[in-house]
XYZ file of C-alpha atoms in Angstrom:
558
model
C -0.011 -0.079 0.057
C 0.150 1.881 -2.489
C 1.583 1.143 -5.933
C 1.210 3.971 -8.383
C 1.352 3.626 -12.076
C 0.484 5.948 -15.120
C -1.208 5.132 -18.413
C -3.212 6.065 -21.376
C -5.970 3.215 -21.818
C -8.816 3.959 -19.393
C -11.073 1.377 -21.008
C -8.516 -1.255 -21.136
C -7.432 -0.908 -17.290
C -11.147 -0.929 -16.400
C -11.902 -4.040 -18.426
C -9.050 -5.703 -16.784
C -10.091 -4.792 -13.235
C -13.585 -6.108 -14.048
C -12.429 -9.133 -16.001
C -11.277 -12.572 -14.720
C -7.640 -11.609 -13.991
C -4.304 -13.256 -15.077
C -4.807 -16.339 -12.891
C -8.605 -16.210 -13.113
C -8.550 -14.822 -9.403
C -10.995 -11.735 -9.752
C -14.230 -12.523 -7.913
C -17.437 -10.363 -7.884
C -15.884 -6.899 -9.152
C -17.664 -3.904 -7.918
C -17.223 -0.464 -6.731
C -16.681 0.454 -3.076
C -16.514 4.276 -3.516
C -16.429 6.692 -6.639
C -16.748 10.221 -7.822
C -20.510 11.122 -7.656
C -20.856 11.347 -11.385
C -20.138 7.784 -11.623
C -22.362 6.542 -8.730
C -25.226 8.123 -10.175
C -25.514 5.446 -12.467
C -23.241 2.814 -11.076
C -23.995 2.463 -7.338
C -21.432 0.736 -4.924
C -21.557 -2.819 -3.990
C -23.283 -4.157 -7.320
C -21.188 -6.397 -9.611
C -19.778 -4.803 -12.760
C -19.919 -6.261 -16.285
C -17.378 -5.466 -19.077
C -19.884 -3.435 -20.713
C -20.441 -1.356 -17.471
C -16.656 -1.269 -17.093
C -16.241 0.624 -20.543
C -19.209 2.867 -19.557
C -17.535 4.012 -16.515
C -14.092 4.593 -18.514
C -15.951 7.003 -20.713
C -17.552 8.724 -17.937
C -14.052 9.252 -16.210
C -12.392 10.372 -19.353
C -15.031 12.848 -20.330
C -13.267 16.053 -19.363
C -10.111 15.199 -21.212
C -11.879 14.388 -24.105
C -14.221 17.389 -24.017
C -11.525 19.896 -23.456
C -8.905 18.111 -25.747
C -6.172 17.999 -23.033
C -3.087 16.212 -23.617
C -1.226 14.589 -20.673
C 2.129 12.968 -21.171
C 4.579 11.338 -18.956
C 8.290 10.656 -19.826
C 9.112 7.598 -21.884
C 12.370 5.917 -20.810
C 14.313 3.380 -22.733
C 14.336 0.105 -21.160
C 16.377 -3.134 -21.488
C 14.923 -6.531 -22.337
C 14.037 -7.169 -18.610
C 11.981 -3.894 -18.425
C 14.462 -1.971 -16.397
C 14.834 1.716 -17.251
C 18.353 2.456 -18.951
C 20.733 4.913 -17.380
C 23.509 6.995 -18.933
C 27.100 7.112 -17.595
C 25.959 9.766 -14.957
C 23.058 7.439 -13.722
C 20.461 9.549 -15.388
C 17.350 7.891 -17.014
C 17.639 7.946 -20.868
C 14.416 9.119 -22.682
C 13.330 7.479 -25.940
C 14.372 10.017 -28.550
C 11.851 8.762 -31.078
C 8.896 9.115 -28.708
C 9.943 11.082 -25.458
C 6.332 11.109 -23.957
C 3.717 8.670 -23.962
C -0.012 9.236 -22.840
C -0.369 9.597 -19.097
C -4.022 10.751 -18.197
C -4.939 7.600 -16.232
C -3.524 7.509 -12.598
C -3.853 3.997 -11.010
C -2.927 2.740 -7.680
C -3.706 -0.282 -5.553
C -4.131 -0.063 -1.676
C -3.360 -3.574 -0.210
C -3.396 -5.135 3.168
C -0.954 -7.938 4.391
C -2.500 -11.309 4.190
C -2.511 -11.754 7.907
C -4.605 -8.709 8.258
C -7.673 -10.408 6.934
C -10.219 -8.615 4.835
C -12.092 -5.270 5.525
C -15.759 -4.419 4.881
C -16.678 -2.617 1.724
C -17.935 0.470 3.909
C -14.372 0.592 5.344
C -12.487 0.130 2.000
C -14.862 2.993 0.766
C -13.901 5.451 3.532
C -10.198 4.643 3.143
C -10.476 5.218 -0.855
C -12.307 8.548 -0.138
C -9.796 9.855 2.605
C -6.806 8.607 0.236
C -8.186 10.737 -2.737
C -8.852 13.760 -0.556
C -5.114 13.523 0.806
C -3.823 13.257 -2.751
C -5.822 16.395 -3.825
C -7.900 14.780 -6.466
C -11.192 15.911 -4.950
C -12.701 19.317 -4.360
C -12.581 18.808 -0.648
C -9.098 17.901 -0.791
C -7.907 20.567 -3.235
C -10.321 23.472 -3.261
C -10.416 23.090 -6.817
C -12.673 21.333 -9.347
C -12.777 17.587 -8.732
C -11.073 14.934 -10.719
C -13.258 11.684 -11.452
C -12.393 8.456 -9.921
C -13.463 4.883 -8.974
C -12.414 2.467 -6.295
C -12.733 -1.240 -7.556
C -12.697 -4.360 -5.345
C -12.611 -7.696 -7.038
C -11.648 -10.155 -4.191
C -8.380 -11.324 -2.756
C -4.856 -11.186 -4.729
C -3.144 -14.511 -5.693
C -1.072 -14.130 -2.416
C -4.375 -13.741 -0.282
C -4.065 -9.987 0.242
C -7.215 -7.796 0.459
C -6.982 -4.796 -1.702
C -8.605 -2.270 -3.860
C -7.780 -0.551 -7.130
C -8.368 3.253 -7.481
C -8.555 4.613 -11.048
C -8.441 8.324 -11.707
C -8.515 11.005 -14.593
C -5.778 13.485 -14.085
C -7.886 15.941 -15.895
C -10.306 17.857 -13.698
C -13.747 18.602 -14.706
C -12.916 22.214 -15.516
C -10.138 21.071 -17.938
C -7.174 21.769 -15.796
C -4.685 19.083 -14.927
C -4.019 17.555 -11.308
C -0.815 18.607 -9.601
C 0.952 15.308 -9.409
C 4.516 16.465 -8.354
C 6.193 13.947 -6.065
C 3.121 11.760 -6.460
C 4.492 8.486 -5.214
C 6.003 10.122 -2.045
C 2.634 11.820 -1.338
C 0.858 8.614 -1.885
C 3.074 6.639 0.533
C 2.576 9.626 3.199
C -1.174 9.484 2.675
C -1.083 5.518 2.961
C 0.866 5.975 6.280
C -1.652 8.305 7.678
C -4.501 6.103 6.792
C -2.754 3.113 8.475
C -2.896 5.243 11.680
C -6.373 6.588 11.274
C -7.991 3.170 10.400
C -5.987 1.195 13.038
C -4.343 -0.886 10.133
C -0.990 -2.637 10.640
C 1.853 0.084 10.469
C 4.306 -0.713 7.771
C 7.450 -0.227 9.617
C 9.747 0.445 6.540
C 7.376 3.327 5.683
C 7.278 4.743 9.172
C 10.893 4.724 9.284
C 11.611 5.114 5.671
C 13.299 1.909 5.512
C 12.848 -1.375 3.810
C 14.138 -3.898 1.280
C 13.065 -4.012 -2.373
C 10.339 -6.241 -3.466
C 11.021 -8.693 -6.479
C 9.712 -7.720 -9.888
C 7.708 -10.159 -12.020
C 10.604 -10.711 -14.278
C 12.517 -11.766 -11.222
C 9.954 -13.959 -9.877
C 9.686 -15.740 -13.444
C 13.075 -17.279 -14.660
C 13.851 -17.005 -18.288
C 15.122 -19.498 -20.699
C 12.774 -22.355 -19.209
C 15.167 -22.435 -16.232
C 14.160 -23.619 -12.709
C 15.532 -21.259 -9.983
C 15.353 -22.154 -6.244
C 16.239 -18.530 -5.374
C 15.676 -15.298 -7.267
C 19.183 -14.033 -8.757
C 18.954 -10.831 -6.989
C 18.532 -12.656 -3.611
C 21.579 -14.847 -4.005
C 23.437 -11.737 -5.345
C 22.661 -9.997 -2.176
C 23.512 -12.811 0.071
C 27.021 -13.248 -1.472
C 27.826 -9.566 -1.748
C 26.756 -9.148 1.955
C 28.960 -12.173 3.044
C 31.819 -10.867 1.001
C 31.535 -7.374 2.390
C 31.283 -8.342 6.136
C 34.310 -10.873 5.682
C 36.507 -8.227 4.042
C 38.568 -5.820 5.915
C 39.311 -3.607 3.011
C 37.904 -2.714 -0.502
C 40.297 -4.632 -2.652
C 39.824 -7.826 -0.542
C 36.072 -7.324 -1.374
C 36.431 -7.177 -4.925
C 38.665 -10.413 -4.946
C 36.130 -12.226 -2.717
C 33.209 -11.360 -5.209
C 35.411 -12.769 -8.160
C 36.247 -15.835 -5.883
C 32.539 -16.540 -5.689
C 32.182 -16.424 -9.346
C 30.318 -13.308 -9.776
C 30.957 -10.731 -12.726
C 31.776 -7.383 -11.227
C 31.497 -4.102 -13.090
C 32.767 -0.908 -11.325
C 30.972 2.433 -11.794
C 33.713 5.375 -12.296
C 33.263 9.026 -11.597
C 32.251 10.972 -14.718
C 35.168 11.504 -16.877
C 37.734 9.798 -14.278
C 38.290 6.130 -14.300
C 40.631 6.607 -11.164
C 37.599 7.101 -8.888
C 35.134 4.231 -8.228
C 31.834 5.546 -6.930
C 29.709 2.330 -7.283
C 29.404 -1.250 -8.605
C 27.263 -3.789 -10.048
C 27.437 -7.592 -10.049
C 25.894 -10.211 -12.070
C 25.783 -14.003 -12.218
C 27.654 -15.755 -15.009
C 24.473 -17.482 -16.067
C 22.547 -15.338 -18.576
C 18.817 -14.761 -18.586
C 17.332 -14.613 -22.063
C 20.702 -14.375 -23.633
C 22.359 -11.571 -21.714
C 23.878 -10.839 -18.250
C 21.566 -9.059 -15.807
C 23.654 -6.679 -13.373
C 22.279 -5.438 -10.170
C 23.934 -2.268 -8.539
C 24.723 -2.464 -4.822
C 21.759 0.057 -3.993
C 19.378 -2.067 -5.811
C 20.434 -5.333 -3.850
C 19.936 -3.251 -0.565
C 20.282 0.210 0.824
C 23.337 -0.986 3.220
C 25.198 -2.336 0.224
C 26.035 0.752 -1.789
C 29.596 1.396 -2.114
C 29.739 4.423 0.361
C 27.839 2.321 2.981
C 30.235 -0.635 2.623
C 33.377 1.815 2.820
C 32.239 2.958 6.031
C 33.164 -0.525 7.561
C 36.457 -0.911 5.809
C 40.080 0.070 6.498
C 41.053 3.282 4.181
C 44.408 4.502 3.236
C 45.893 6.189 0.110
C 47.426 2.730 -0.656
C 44.545 0.675 -0.029
C 42.482 2.838 -1.995
C 44.828 2.824 -5.015
C 45.040 -1.045 -4.648
C 41.150 -1.113 -4.697
C 40.941 0.722 -8.063
C 43.437 -1.572 -9.559
C 41.269 -4.496 -8.324
C 38.075 -2.789 -9.812
C 39.993 -2.352 -13.206
C 41.181 -5.981 -13.238
C 37.698 -7.145 -12.536
C 36.176 -5.175 -15.238
C 38.799 -6.250 -17.708
C 38.690 -9.829 -16.394
C 42.308 -9.873 -15.610
C 44.070 -11.634 -12.692
C 43.710 -9.793 -9.163
C 46.373 -7.175 -8.482
C 47.135 -8.839 -5.137
C 46.974 -12.513 -5.724
C 48.048 -13.202 -2.110
C 45.188 -11.608 -0.342
C 43.474 -12.583 3.049
C 40.770 -14.402 0.815
C 43.195 -17.105 -0.333
C 44.530 -18.101 3.036
C 43.378 -21.521 4.001
C 41.266 -21.489 7.249
C 41.059 -24.685 9.337
C 37.832 -26.112 10.411
C 38.885 -25.957 13.952
C 38.635 -21.978 13.736
C 34.864 -22.400 13.648
C 35.099 -22.482 17.481
C 36.923 -19.134 17.189
C 34.116 -17.651 15.409
C 31.886 -18.394 18.275
C 34.213 -16.663 20.547
C 34.256 -13.467 18.125
C 30.533 -13.662 18.325
C 30.420 -13.850 22.046
C 32.336 -10.501 22.070
C 29.987 -9.339 19.472
C 27.123 -9.840 21.651
C 28.698 -8.094 24.577
C 28.912 -5.199 22.195
C 25.122 -5.309 21.160
C 24.197 -5.329 25.045
C 25.561 -1.761 25.239
C 23.595 -0.338 22.260
C 20.505 1.781 23.561
C 17.191 0.258 22.256
C 16.176 3.396 20.667
C 19.488 3.992 18.647
C 17.838 2.697 15.370
C 20.932 3.628 13.193
C 23.394 1.554 15.335
C 21.000 -1.274 15.701
C 20.621 -1.282 11.765
C 24.393 -1.373 11.431
C 24.389 -4.234 14.032
C 21.776 -6.307 12.020
C 23.813 -5.669 8.664
C 26.994 -7.155 10.167
C 25.053 -10.161 11.944
C 23.163 -10.851 8.739
C 26.655 -10.895 6.955
C 27.764 -13.741 9.165
C 24.623 -15.844 8.427
C 25.012 -14.965 4.881
C 28.521 -16.211 4.877
C 27.714 -19.293 6.619
C 24.952 -19.854 4.177
C 27.121 -19.237 0.912
C 29.632 -21.819 2.251
C 27.219 -24.630 3.448
C 24.077 -24.276 1.726
C 24.173 -25.265 -2.032
C 20.494 -24.518 -2.302
C 19.261 -21.625 -0.129
C 18.046 -22.993 3.118
C 17.247 -21.592 6.823
C 20.426 -19.789 7.074
C 19.739 -17.737 3.920
C 16.164 -17.122 5.095
C 17.333 -16.033 8.557
C 19.906 -13.674 6.909
C 17.308 -11.978 4.863
C 14.923 -11.495 7.768
C 18.101 -9.762 9.666
C 18.944 -7.843 6.644
C 15.425 -6.091 6.662
C 16.504 -4.488 9.947
C 19.586 -3.119 8.366
C 17.793 -0.566 5.940
C 18.117 3.009 6.861
C 18.286 6.161 4.811
C 21.785 7.026 3.723
C 21.681 10.344 5.711
C 20.961 8.724 8.820
C 23.581 5.890 8.614
C 25.631 5.141 11.764
C 29.289 6.133 11.233
C 31.464 3.530 12.998
C 34.136 5.080 15.287
C 37.644 3.462 15.262
C 38.054 0.179 16.762
C 34.444 -0.721 16.873
C 33.759 -4.453 16.776
C 32.516 -5.593 13.284
C 31.820 -9.364 13.372
C 34.164 -9.402 10.497
C 36.293 -12.229 11.764
C 33.443 -14.645 12.354
C 32.239 -13.888 8.691
C 35.617 -14.525 7.422
C 36.097 -17.927 9.238
C 32.297 -19.009 8.216
C 32.991 -18.180 4.470
C 36.389 -19.385 4.269
C 36.223 -22.779 5.948
C 36.068 -25.292 3.288
C 36.098 -28.241 5.434
C 33.256 -29.563 7.889
C 33.716 -28.628 11.557
C 32.323 -30.344 14.543
C 28.796 -30.260 15.416
C 29.650 -28.744 18.658
C 31.466 -26.034 17.200
C 28.510 -25.066 14.784
C 26.249 -25.171 17.732
C 28.250 -22.617 19.651
C 28.220 -20.412 16.578
C 24.468 -20.764 16.293
C 23.986 -20.137 19.895
C 25.607 -16.645 19.539
C 23.692 -15.903 16.443
C 20.493 -16.727 18.066
C 21.326 -14.383 21.217
C 22.251 -11.582 18.635
C 18.853 -12.084 16.713
C 17.087 -12.067 20.123
C 18.860 -8.718 21.068
C 17.565 -7.195 17.855
C 13.939 -8.320 18.325
C 13.875 -7.141 21.961
C 15.203 -3.671 20.534
C 12.652 -3.642 17.960
C 10.079 -4.620 20.543
C 11.189 -1.693 22.874
C 10.864 0.666 20.269
C 7.333 -0.405 19.297
C 8.467 -1.983 16.020
C 6.282 -4.957 16.724
C 5.862 -6.246 13.226
C 9.718 -6.439 12.797
C 10.133 -8.070 16.200
C 7.765 -10.756 15.079
C 9.528 -11.439 11.907
C 12.926 -11.992 13.909
C 10.979 -13.954 16.475
C 9.649 -16.243 13.564
C 13.254 -16.399 12.116
C 14.482 -17.830 15.461
C 11.617 -20.254 15.976
C 11.698 -21.799 12.596
C 15.057 -20.993 10.608
C 17.556 -21.111 13.394
C 15.936 -23.948 15.082
C 16.138 -25.858 11.761
C 19.927 -25.041 11.609
C 20.377 -26.417 15.118
C 18.505 -29.760 13.866
C 20.750 -29.897 10.884
C 23.902 -30.102 13.164
C 22.320 -32.353 15.969
C 23.755 -35.929 14.838
C 21.806 -39.052 16.278
C 23.230 -40.514 18.497
C 25.486 -37.725 19.916
C 28.565 -37.775 21.725
C 28.692 -36.673 25.313
C 30.260 -33.284 24.688
C 27.888 -32.626 21.548
C 25.048 -33.541 23.742
C 26.033 -30.855 26.130
C 26.528 -28.150 23.632
C 23.274 -29.264 21.965
C 21.333 -28.840 25.188
C 22.843 -25.481 25.794
C 21.763 -24.395 22.135
C 18.265 -25.809 22.931
C 18.066 -23.429 26.051
C 19.020 -20.537 23.934
C 16.323 -21.421 21.493
C 13.835 -21.965 24.355
C 14.645 -18.547 25.803
C 14.251 -16.896 22.353
C 10.732 -18.121 22.375
C 10.005 -16.133 25.380
C 8.568 -13.134 23.297
C 7.307 -11.324 26.367
C 10.761 -10.049 27.546
C 11.252 -6.161 27.477
C 14.349 -5.081 25.558
C 15.019 -2.360 27.857
C 15.301 -4.597 30.900
C 17.162 -7.268 29.050
C 19.830 -4.713 27.573
C 20.327 -3.101 31.029
C 20.723 -6.472 32.546
C 23.436 -7.642 29.906
C 25.075 -4.152 30.025
C 25.865 -4.579 33.745
C 27.683 -7.721 32.986
C 29.967 -5.894 30.319
C 32.189 -4.002 32.610
C 34.861 -1.524 31.495
C 37.357 -4.412 32.149
C 36.182 -6.464 29.457
C 38.419 -6.447 26.613
C 37.446 -7.431 23.075
C 39.832 -9.557 21.111
C 42.055 -8.085 18.240
C 41.839 -8.899 14.785
C 44.130 -11.798 15.169
C 41.449 -13.774 17.255
C 39.966 -14.976 13.959
C 42.916 -17.219 13.274
C 44.510 -15.239 10.484
C 47.416 -12.878 11.052
C 46.975 -10.581 8.343
C 49.360 -8.051 9.460
C 52.060 -7.504 11.971
C 49.925 -4.648 13.568
C 46.705 -6.222 15.061
C 44.697 -3.186 13.540
C 41.221 -2.310 14.342
C 38.960 -4.529 16.294
C 36.874 -6.794 14.233
């Protein structure tokens, strides 16, 4: 809620909304609210026929045809996947042959989550009318001549979501055009106000201006008759996140991406190939005969290059090496530094060291105030990176670790201007991510249980912080991740029969999971209790504690 589109086929849109739908999912199409010029002949609550839909379309479009008003919207060039093409400065490219297309039809859908159930027609009618007032389409909302509109309801979506469609003519009854400046932002703001006014489930991503991108229809539908266990964008996000958190500097990140068989494309500053300002990655597998690249920001807001650089070591020498690695990747040449940390073997015994690193990480989390959204977002990003690293190395097909990593990553999305700036020598959980990503051999079940116990505690801390801030939907999502996904990981590493030592660790892990199910705990009290145990005498391990001596100087804490 909501999804705004523009077009030029009023009759075609209404015919679709009243028709059977793409999957024959439309049931009992009818109006729940409309402009009074429409309801005079087409009352609400009465099933509509295709003929009536075309009659409504003509009535909505009457002012535009009467006054001969032309309404155009920019027509951008698109690739074969339907994505807008950008120039070398990141600007959308208009189609020179047809820079504008008809845009007098304004359409949006307002949708609930499936778990919210269904609303009465009368409630949807009041929501639609209030939305139109807030958007300035009506006389009451704008103080001007009204624009004609209808709100159509035709049953649940294929995903079980109750929703309505609003169709509007952007030409008012006096022949003037509706002001649609920043229409999508205004629609989001109006939807947020309606969620509060009507007691609907608050979308935390809108309330806090955060969130992850949904999948497009093309991403949900694999090309070339291929079967896909995981959409390409989700896999790329998981691999990029794992490589980013496991890396200590930018050049290492580029090399890790290539090591994971991704195709890497740097984005240079305009007119200067010595400055890299962004990146895109693609899988070697082609979709419909071509590579499909995803920029870091398209994967997730915390995976842009500026956001990632906030976590890495920086110096003129390291920056110069990074540019060299970007160029080598772009030209498909060998790495500039073939002896980087990513090629150092990591013994399976080091998995236990990862658990120790995560224990220190949890002490750090215990000291973050529950209301510090930005620092918690950064903590979620790093913890999700550890889970992603473990998933990349051990899940040939995306499993519970991949799902849990995605759940945590949702808590990492924040606007760029609010991003928490990491002070020097702040823990990063990078050592644990490095070990989980770089350990090629199987470790003991006991070691994996210890790692999982610490990751579960971290997820629980983030859940409690969401609860303390009133972000109950996000808290519930994290709670489900612990109940289902992390519990499934625990079961995976619980052999039958168990050795005595493994049985003790498994019992410890089960106690952690049982505690995580206690959803009634208050984050503030929990954080205060844990903070009291983290005294000033506690010293975090240095960078060597992940088992790799990467330099003579221990460097910043990981």
